[in-house]
XYZ file of C-alpha atoms in Angstrom:
546
model
C -1.802 29.244 8.321
C -1.922 31.877 10.967
C -4.177 35.001 10.677
C -1.193 37.300 10.001
C 0.473 35.183 7.502
C -0.526 35.660 3.923
C -1.038 32.563 1.797
C 1.831 33.504 -0.564
C 4.228 33.514 2.338
C 3.585 29.927 3.310
C 6.251 27.709 1.617
C 5.222 24.240 0.599
C 6.564 21.423 2.705
C 8.952 19.526 0.535
C 8.383 15.779 0.891
C 10.593 12.774 -0.348
C 8.636 9.590 -0.747
C 10.529 6.366 -0.913
C 8.995 3.139 -2.312
C 9.671 0.056 -4.368
C 6.685 0.678 -6.770
C 4.282 3.322 -8.067
C 1.314 3.079 -10.029
C 0.821 3.343 -13.038
C 4.527 2.670 -13.865
C 4.956 -0.435 -11.803
C 2.494 -2.209 -9.499
C 2.094 -5.530 -7.817
C -0.613 -4.573 -5.218
C -1.978 -1.809 -3.065
C 1.411 -0.411 -2.164
C 1.802 0.914 -5.702
C -1.647 2.460 -5.836
C -1.034 4.364 -2.644
C 2.381 5.663 -3.519
C 0.992 6.745 -6.903
C -2.009 8.494 -5.698
C -1.143 10.169 -2.428
C 1.103 12.864 -3.661
C -1.564 14.506 -5.837
C -3.898 14.360 -2.667
C -1.232 15.936 -0.518
C -0.725 18.922 -2.927
C -3.820 20.895 -1.906
C -2.642 20.685 1.699
C 0.615 22.502 0.952
C 2.880 19.467 0.507
C 4.930 19.021 -2.587
C 6.143 15.389 -3.040
C 8.995 13.867 -5.063
C 9.014 10.079 -5.217
C 12.076 7.866 -5.688
C 11.806 4.217 -6.958
C 14.164 1.783 -8.431
C 15.009 2.160 -12.205
C 13.008 -0.910 -13.307
C 12.621 -1.077 -17.198
C 8.988 -0.244 -17.009
C 9.717 2.929 -14.971
C 12.645 4.148 -17.117
C 10.584 3.524 -20.269
C 7.494 5.461 -19.078
C 9.159 8.445 -17.315
C 8.228 11.548 -19.061
C 10.703 14.322 -19.897
C 13.525 12.163 -18.334
C 16.747 14.087 -17.589
C 19.922 12.922 -15.706
C 20.063 14.691 -12.401
C 23.307 13.318 -10.904
C 25.765 10.520 -10.940
C 26.978 8.909 -7.775
C 30.055 6.765 -8.262
C 29.833 4.599 -5.152
C 26.505 3.636 -3.513
C 27.316 0.501 -1.668
C 29.676 -0.367 -4.483
C 27.396 0.432 -7.333
C 27.454 3.381 -9.657
C 24.032 5.097 -9.721
C 22.449 7.334 -12.347
C 19.645 9.271 -10.939
C 17.028 10.104 -13.586
C 14.377 12.821 -12.909
C 11.017 12.891 -14.725
C 7.231 13.564 -14.437
C 4.309 11.394 -13.664
C 0.677 12.199 -12.727
C 1.831 12.178 -9.123
C 4.570 14.796 -9.760
C 8.310 14.580 -9.916
C 9.707 11.080 -9.869
C 13.373 10.030 -9.337
C 14.471 6.638 -10.737
C 17.653 5.006 -9.323
C 19.263 3.516 -12.436
C 21.507 0.569 -11.672
C 21.138 -1.996 -14.524
C 22.844 -4.751 -12.586
C 20.161 -4.555 -9.768
C 17.007 -3.412 -11.611
C 17.179 -4.216 -15.292
C 15.023 -7.355 -15.056
C 11.525 -7.845 -16.687
C 8.557 -8.985 -14.821
C 7.757 -8.892 -11.211
C 10.139 -6.470 -9.245
C 10.572 -8.829 -6.369
C 10.450 -12.449 -7.838
C 12.508 -14.261 -10.374
C 10.848 -16.223 -13.106
C 10.620 -19.283 -10.811
C 8.627 -17.328 -8.324
C 11.272 -17.125 -5.797
C 12.593 -13.727 -4.356
C 15.502 -12.479 -6.199
C 18.605 -13.634 -4.310
C 19.992 -10.118 -4.216
C 16.946 -8.229 -3.032
C 18.866 -7.154 0.020
C 21.363 -5.041 -1.860
C 18.799 -4.047 -4.463
C 16.661 -2.144 -1.836
C 19.618 -1.154 0.294
C 20.963 0.817 -2.667
C 17.502 2.454 -3.067
C 17.480 3.350 0.599
C 21.062 4.698 0.521
C 20.399 6.912 -2.531
C 17.245 8.144 -0.922
C 19.061 8.966 2.297
C 21.764 10.800 0.476
C 19.187 12.987 -1.329
C 17.330 13.573 2.034
C 20.564 14.706 3.582
C 21.142 17.398 0.834
C 22.948 15.600 -2.050
C 21.060 17.486 -4.816
C 22.286 21.164 -5.331
C 18.909 22.635 -5.834
C 16.456 20.558 -3.621
C 16.468 19.224 -0.142
C 13.225 17.692 1.478
C 11.855 18.864 4.792
C 10.613 15.251 5.557
C 10.902 11.810 4.373
C 7.895 9.317 3.866
C 9.213 5.746 3.589
C 7.077 2.782 2.555
C 7.252 -0.828 3.888
C 10.393 -2.926 4.303
C 11.884 -2.027 0.951
C 12.462 1.492 2.310
C 13.110 0.475 5.808
C 16.844 1.382 5.859
C 16.307 4.925 4.996
C 15.782 6.129 8.623
C 18.772 3.897 9.647
C 21.148 5.626 7.171
C 19.997 8.992 8.160
C 20.421 8.241 11.848
C 24.083 6.917 11.289
C 25.012 10.128 9.211
C 26.641 13.081 10.813
C 24.926 16.460 10.740
C 21.325 17.515 10.412
C 18.864 15.223 8.351
C 15.061 15.550 7.849
C 12.676 13.617 10.036
C 11.040 10.295 8.776
C 7.591 8.986 8.856
C 7.471 5.284 7.920
C 4.282 3.638 6.554
C 3.630 0.081 7.475
C 1.479 -1.409 4.543
C 2.181 -4.990 5.529
C 4.065 -6.077 8.579
C 4.290 -9.665 7.446
C 6.975 -8.611 4.869
C 10.107 -7.653 6.941
C 12.986 -7.631 4.697
C 15.201 -10.223 6.518
C 18.774 -10.790 5.611
C 21.965 -12.604 7.123
C 24.020 -10.715 9.638
C 26.997 -11.232 7.294
C 25.502 -8.575 4.913
C 25.979 -5.751 7.319
C 29.146 -4.657 5.450
C 27.331 -5.140 2.119
C 24.597 -2.792 3.308
C 27.201 -0.208 4.521
C 25.996 -0.563 8.229
C 28.375 -0.446 11.129
C 28.948 -3.488 13.195
C 27.644 -1.732 16.337
C 24.198 -1.469 14.693
C 23.410 -5.138 15.052
C 21.892 -4.999 18.424
C 18.410 -5.749 19.715
C 17.400 -2.044 19.952
C 18.692 -1.380 16.438
C 18.504 -3.772 13.394
C 18.731 -7.204 14.892
C 15.877 -9.525 14.613
C 16.331 -13.006 15.735
C 19.873 -13.138 14.349
C 19.145 -11.441 11.108
C 19.068 -7.853 9.874
C 15.526 -6.626 9.514
C 14.738 -3.749 7.174
C 11.393 -3.271 8.688
C 12.544 -3.219 12.431
C 15.127 -0.662 11.303
C 12.238 1.584 10.183
C 10.158 0.980 13.328
C 13.187 1.847 15.616
C 14.578 4.924 13.855
C 11.593 6.656 12.255
C 10.121 9.697 13.976
C 6.604 8.695 13.215
C 5.069 5.395 12.262
C 1.835 5.150 10.231
C -0.141 2.033 9.701
C -2.728 1.902 6.950
C -5.706 1.614 9.149
C -6.598 2.426 12.720
C -7.574 -1.177 13.568
C -4.313 -2.456 12.094
C -2.369 -0.053 14.284
C -4.062 -1.759 17.392
C -3.708 -5.337 15.892
C 0.174 -5.140 15.167
C 0.750 -4.328 18.847
C -0.523 -7.675 19.800
C 1.402 -10.915 19.918
C -1.021 -12.522 17.505
C -0.632 -9.937 14.789
C 2.519 -8.318 15.440
C 4.709 -10.754 13.457
C 7.377 -10.746 16.126
C 7.775 -6.908 16.262
C 4.828 -6.333 18.674
C 7.233 -5.442 21.599
C 8.930 -2.770 19.463
C 5.553 -1.401 18.348
C 4.327 -1.197 21.822
C 7.372 0.519 23.016
C 6.705 3.046 20.096
C 3.004 3.414 20.506
C 3.142 7.069 21.129
C 4.560 7.552 17.678
C 2.145 5.134 15.923
C -0.917 6.401 14.098
C -3.535 4.475 11.826
C -4.677 6.441 8.798
C -6.874 4.740 6.127
C -5.759 4.618 2.609
C -7.827 6.228 -0.195
C -8.268 5.786 -3.855
C -7.900 8.033 -6.925
C -11.457 8.860 -7.965
C -10.248 9.727 -11.485
C -9.093 6.094 -11.846
C -12.252 4.698 -10.139
C -15.016 6.337 -11.919
C -17.638 3.927 -13.514
C -18.895 6.745 -15.823
C -15.477 7.313 -17.547
C -13.636 4.089 -16.711
C -12.616 2.442 -20.151
C -12.815 -1.054 -18.524
C -16.514 -0.671 -17.844
C -18.625 -1.898 -20.860
C -21.644 0.055 -19.970
C -20.632 3.295 -18.154
C -22.872 4.441 -15.293
C -22.984 7.212 -12.693
C -21.807 6.376 -9.183
C -24.769 5.131 -7.288
C -26.836 4.365 -10.485
C -27.765 0.849 -9.422
C -30.241 0.156 -12.283
C -27.815 1.362 -14.981
C -25.032 -1.012 -13.813
C -27.183 -4.065 -14.300
C -26.152 -4.467 -17.984
C -22.653 -4.882 -17.036
C -23.458 -8.178 -15.103
C -25.103 -9.607 -18.284
C -22.237 -8.769 -20.528
C -19.706 -10.019 -17.999
C -21.558 -13.321 -17.747
C -21.619 -13.620 -21.627
C -17.944 -12.606 -21.893
C -16.853 -15.511 -19.679
C -19.420 -18.014 -20.717
C -21.598 -18.131 -17.623
C -25.324 -18.310 -18.004
C -26.845 -15.008 -18.271
C -29.116 -15.381 -15.079
C -30.071 -12.123 -13.298
C -31.297 -14.126 -10.377
C -27.923 -15.864 -9.732
C -25.722 -14.214 -7.112
C -22.545 -13.319 -9.058
C -19.605 -13.182 -6.648
C -16.200 -11.942 -7.619
C -12.700 -11.842 -6.063
C -9.750 -9.616 -7.269
C -6.784 -10.451 -5.119
C -3.350 -12.016 -4.751
C -4.204 -15.635 -4.500
C -2.503 -16.367 -1.241
C -3.389 -17.747 2.207
C -3.296 -14.088 3.702
C -6.082 -13.345 1.323
C -7.984 -16.335 2.113
C -8.060 -17.647 -1.396
C -7.385 -21.145 -0.248
C -10.497 -21.020 1.774
C -12.519 -19.987 -1.181
C -11.042 -22.649 -3.373
C -12.111 -25.283 -0.785
C -15.562 -23.789 -0.325
C -16.541 -23.310 -3.982
C -18.062 -26.642 -4.634
C -20.468 -26.045 -1.773
C -21.408 -22.624 -3.255
C -22.221 -24.200 -6.642
C -24.972 -26.299 -5.169
C -26.745 -22.986 -4.813
C -27.786 -20.407 -7.477
C -24.351 -18.817 -7.288
C -21.656 -18.034 -9.810
C -18.081 -16.980 -9.028
C -15.256 -15.135 -10.884
C -11.771 -14.911 -9.618
C -8.948 -12.720 -11.151
C -5.509 -12.776 -9.718
C -2.226 -14.576 -9.423
C -0.355 -16.019 -6.491
C 0.529 -19.412 -4.988
C 0.913 -22.145 -7.476
C -1.115 -24.677 -5.399
C -4.010 -22.290 -5.031
C -4.089 -21.358 -8.644
C -4.142 -25.173 -9.522
C -7.185 -25.500 -7.378
C -8.917 -22.776 -9.309
C -7.929 -24.156 -12.545
C -9.427 -27.547 -11.608
C -12.641 -25.855 -10.501
C -12.794 -24.054 -13.752
C -12.845 -27.316 -15.580
C -15.253 -29.053 -13.305
C -17.794 -26.228 -13.009
C -17.902 -24.345 -16.178
C -21.492 -23.089 -15.588
C -20.598 -21.626 -12.172
C -17.021 -20.562 -12.155
C -14.508 -18.587 -14.218
C -11.126 -17.531 -13.452
C -8.368 -15.396 -14.950
C -5.096 -16.476 -13.267
C -2.976 -13.448 -14.267
C -2.721 -9.798 -13.003
C -5.124 -7.751 -14.953
C -5.977 -4.062 -13.991
C -8.569 -4.011 -16.737
C -10.326 -7.034 -15.514
C -10.116 -5.921 -11.862
C -12.076 -2.719 -12.743
C -14.538 -4.493 -15.050
C -15.327 -7.217 -12.251
C -16.304 -4.563 -9.726
C -18.744 -3.017 -12.242
C -20.437 -6.268 -12.871
C -20.538 -8.604 -9.832
C -23.165 -8.417 -7.192
C -20.772 -8.866 -4.378
C -16.881 -8.948 -3.934
C -15.215 -11.511 -1.659
C -12.371 -10.321 0.655
C -11.912 -13.314 3.074
C -8.510 -12.120 4.444
C -6.794 -13.641 7.447
C -5.354 -10.201 8.065
C -5.698 -6.980 6.130
C -3.781 -3.952 6.951
C -6.079 -1.756 5.022
C -7.265 -3.132 1.681
C -8.322 -1.162 -1.363
C -10.479 -3.813 -2.872
C -13.471 -2.932 -0.523
C -13.062 0.667 -1.599
C -13.275 -0.312 -5.310
C -16.201 -2.522 -4.702
C -18.045 0.089 -2.728
C -17.500 2.813 -5.296
C -18.821 0.516 -8.155
C -21.805 -0.812 -6.329
C -20.655 -4.371 -5.318
C -21.321 -5.346 -1.918
C -18.165 -6.415 -0.127
C -18.359 -9.674 1.918
C -15.213 -9.319 4.123
C -13.540 -10.743 7.213
C -13.692 -8.527 10.280
C -9.978 -7.659 10.262
C -7.800 -4.497 9.906
C -9.004 -1.870 7.485
C -11.974 -3.922 6.424
C -13.541 -3.486 9.765
C -12.896 0.209 9.828
C -14.598 0.717 6.319
C -17.450 -1.672 6.112
C -20.733 -1.414 8.016
C -22.022 -4.822 8.421
C -25.573 -5.666 7.391
C -26.787 -6.692 10.968
C -30.519 -6.335 11.729
C -29.977 -2.908 13.176
C -27.872 -1.546 10.444
C -30.364 -2.747 7.872
C -33.212 -1.460 9.770
C -31.494 1.973 9.987
C -30.561 1.751 6.255
C -26.877 2.328 6.874
C -25.362 -1.169 5.977
C -22.990 -1.288 2.981
C -21.481 -4.768 3.319
C -21.209 -8.016 5.142
C -18.471 -8.841 7.802
C -17.700 -12.248 9.285
C -15.409 -13.525 11.970
C -13.156 -15.645 12.432
C -11.805 -16.151 9.017
C -12.794 -19.771 8.425
C -14.373 -21.774 5.556
C -17.642 -22.212 7.501
C -17.838 -18.641 8.499
C -17.189 -17.489 4.945
C -19.972 -19.868 3.825
C -22.524 -18.460 6.354
C -21.642 -14.826 5.293
C -22.222 -15.717 1.529
C -25.636 -17.307 2.470
C -26.476 -14.169 4.352
C -25.708 -12.185 1.367
C -27.892 -14.474 -0.800
C -30.772 -13.901 1.565
C -30.243 -10.158 1.348
C -29.843 -10.341 -2.412
C -33.311 -11.682 -2.662
C -34.560 -8.678 -0.820
C -34.131 -6.268 -3.808
C -34.936 -3.023 -2.097
C -32.510 -3.811 0.797
C -29.679 -4.951 -1.525
C -30.170 -1.739 -3.708
C -30.012 0.487 -0.622
C -26.776 -1.228 0.550
C -25.313 -0.740 -3.008
C -26.122 2.976 -2.807
C -24.816 3.308 0.700
C -21.598 1.808 -0.550
C -21.394 4.145 -3.548
C -21.878 7.199 -1.420
C -19.106 6.024 1.031
C -16.223 8.477 0.860
C -13.335 6.305 -0.453
C -11.282 9.330 -1.698
C -8.001 10.540 -0.320
C -9.545 13.940 0.783
C -9.841 13.368 4.533
C -6.967 11.071 4.796
C -4.594 13.405 2.954
C -5.427 16.036 5.429
C -4.539 13.748 8.221
C -1.201 12.946 6.589
C -0.519 16.631 6.177
C -1.171 17.251 9.789
C 1.136 14.504 10.950
C 3.889 15.716 8.608
C 3.451 19.295 9.676
C 3.546 18.459 13.198
C 6.653 16.232 12.820
C 8.618 18.927 10.937
C 7.283 22.047 12.844
C 6.239 23.414 9.314
C 3.517 26.029 9.424
C 0.151 24.376 9.205
C -2.079 24.666 6.143
C -5.603 24.668 7.285
C -7.624 21.745 6.049
C -10.986 20.247 6.872
C -10.778 17.723 9.787
C -11.221 13.996 8.808
C -12.411 11.132 10.827
C -10.257 8.243 9.758
C -7.284 8.902 12.067
C -6.666 7.037 15.139
C -3.687 8.013 17.417
C -2.344 5.145 19.514
C -2.381 6.170 23.216
C -1.010 9.563 22.658
C -2.196 13.140 22.523
C -1.939 14.102 18.868
C -2.669 17.780 19.746
C 0.517 18.344 21.671
C 3.496 19.260 19.393
C 6.122 16.938 20.078
C 9.865 17.261 19.231
C 11.628 14.701 17.085
C 11.752 11.506 18.999
C 14.833 10.799 20.954
C 15.908 7.217 19.710
C 17.591 4.540 21.661
C 20.693 4.905 19.626
C 22.408 8.259 19.560
C 24.289 9.386 16.361
C 27.856 8.415 16.683
C 30.668 10.154 14.816
C 32.218 8.211 12.164
C 35.893 7.333 12.286
C 38.364 6.758 9.538
C 37.982 3.115 10.398
C 34.322 3.215 9.772
C 34.783 4.730 6.422
C 37.194 2.064 5.515
C 34.857 -0.797 6.352
C 31.518 0.656 5.195
C 30.130 1.827 1.891
C 28.154 4.727 3.609
C 31.039 6.890 2.528
C 32.710 8.074 0.336
C 30.651 8.938 -2.636
C 31.548 11.153 -5.647
C 28.525 13.025 -7.040
C 28.588 14.886 -10.314
C 25.924 16.710 -12.009
C 24.918 15.755 -15.533
C 22.565 16.094 -18.446
C 20.534 13.738 -20.357
C 22.844 11.805 -22.713
C-alpha cells in the first residue's frame, strides 16, 4: 500500500484456485491440505480466494448454503451445473457432472486400485470450466489471477492461452512432478484442444498429451512447494523428463514452502489427542505414548523408542525400505506403528510383520485422519524415508506435536529439518535427523543415531522443544504467495512481514516483470476450429437452487 493510498481504497486481489481436492471435504494427501488451508492464510494479505473443485459426492454433501450459480450446456460435451457454497476456506465452486464425478471412494482410483479410465476428460472438464470462469463467464465475479494445482488443473493455462481476448495470468503450483496427467494424442479433440497444440513446445510429451507440461509451458509463474525441490526438478535425475522445460522457465520458477493450519494442528485442542498438552510441553505429552501403546497392544515401556510413520505406503515414500528393515529394528528396544494405505505388496509386507512381531509392530492399513493426529502426539520419532519429497507436511505435524522427524535429506525435508549433527546438538538448534542417500542401511543408521540421542534425555527434550517452536504456519509463506501474485498481476501491494522460505530460481524477484511472452502466441479461432473443438460454443444460463 502506498503512503497516499488509504487502506479502504485498496481492492482485494480476486483469486481463483483450481484443484482436484480440498480438505476437509475431500483429501488423499498433502495437496488437499494445502488447497484447503491456503485461502484463509492469504486473506490477511489482501487476497480473496474462491476455489473450484470437481463435484464429488463428498463435496456436494458437505457444501454449506449451496446454491446453483450457473448452468453450462456444453463443456467438452457435458452439461455442467456450477454450485456455489461456503467452506472454512471461503467460497467454493463445485463442478457438478454426475457422469464424471458421482463415484464413491478415492477421487482418482477405481475400486480395483487403478486410475479411472476417463480421468483425462474428468479433469479436462474441471479445467475448461475453471478457464471459462477465469475469462469472465460469471456475471458478478471475475478473478484477477488464477492459481492452479498439480496436473489435474494443468490445462487451465492452456485453455486460457487458446482463448481470444484478455484473460487473467496463471501461477501453477507443482506439488508432485511425478504425476503428469499423460493421455493419448487421440484425445486432443475430446479435450477441445486444437491440432496445432500438439507440438514439443506446447502439450506434446513423448507422443502423449501432458497436462503438467501444458501448465509448465503456459503459466505465467511456476511455484514448487519448497526451495530445494525447485532446484531438484531442474536436474535430469529429478525432473521426471521435464527438466529441460523447467530449466528454460527457470526465471519464472519459485520455491515456497507449504504451511499447516495451526487450528487443525494444536495438541491442546485436537480431539484426536487423548491427553491434551500445550505446544512444547514435553513432559505433559508423555502420557499419550503410554495410552497409545496400550490402545494398540504394545508393551507400555517408556524406555522403548516408539517410531511412527503416517504416509502413503509407496516406494516414493520409502515404505518398502521400512518394511524390509523392520525385523532388524525389532532386535533393539524399538517399537513401530504405521498408519496409511498404498501399494498392495507393501501393505501385505506390513500385515505379515504385524502377525510376526505383535510386541514390536502395529499398523492401521487404511487412511485415518484421526490416527494421523494421534500418532504424532504419542510417538518419540516420525519416519519420513522418502526417495523424493517436494515439500512434505508430515515433518511439520511431527515438529508441532513434539515428535522428532527422521527423514531423508531431499526436497522440503532438507529445507525444514535441522540435522542433529554434533555442531547443531552442541549449539542446541537441532530438531530432527536427516540421512542420505535413501537406502535401507542409511535409514537403519539414522534410527540407531536417534536411539542414541533418545537415551540422552536432556538433548532429546531440547530437540523436541526446538521442533515445537519451529514456525510451521502459513504466516510467512502466505506473504510470499501474496507478493508473487501481486507482482504477477500488477495489483497494488499490501504490506506484509517479509518471510524467509522463498527461493527465486536464478532471477531477480524485486524487478517487476510483465506477463511472460510464451512460445505460442494466441491464434484467432476460425469457424473450422469451432466445428472440431469443444472449446466453443457454450450456452450459460443463470439459475437458482432447485
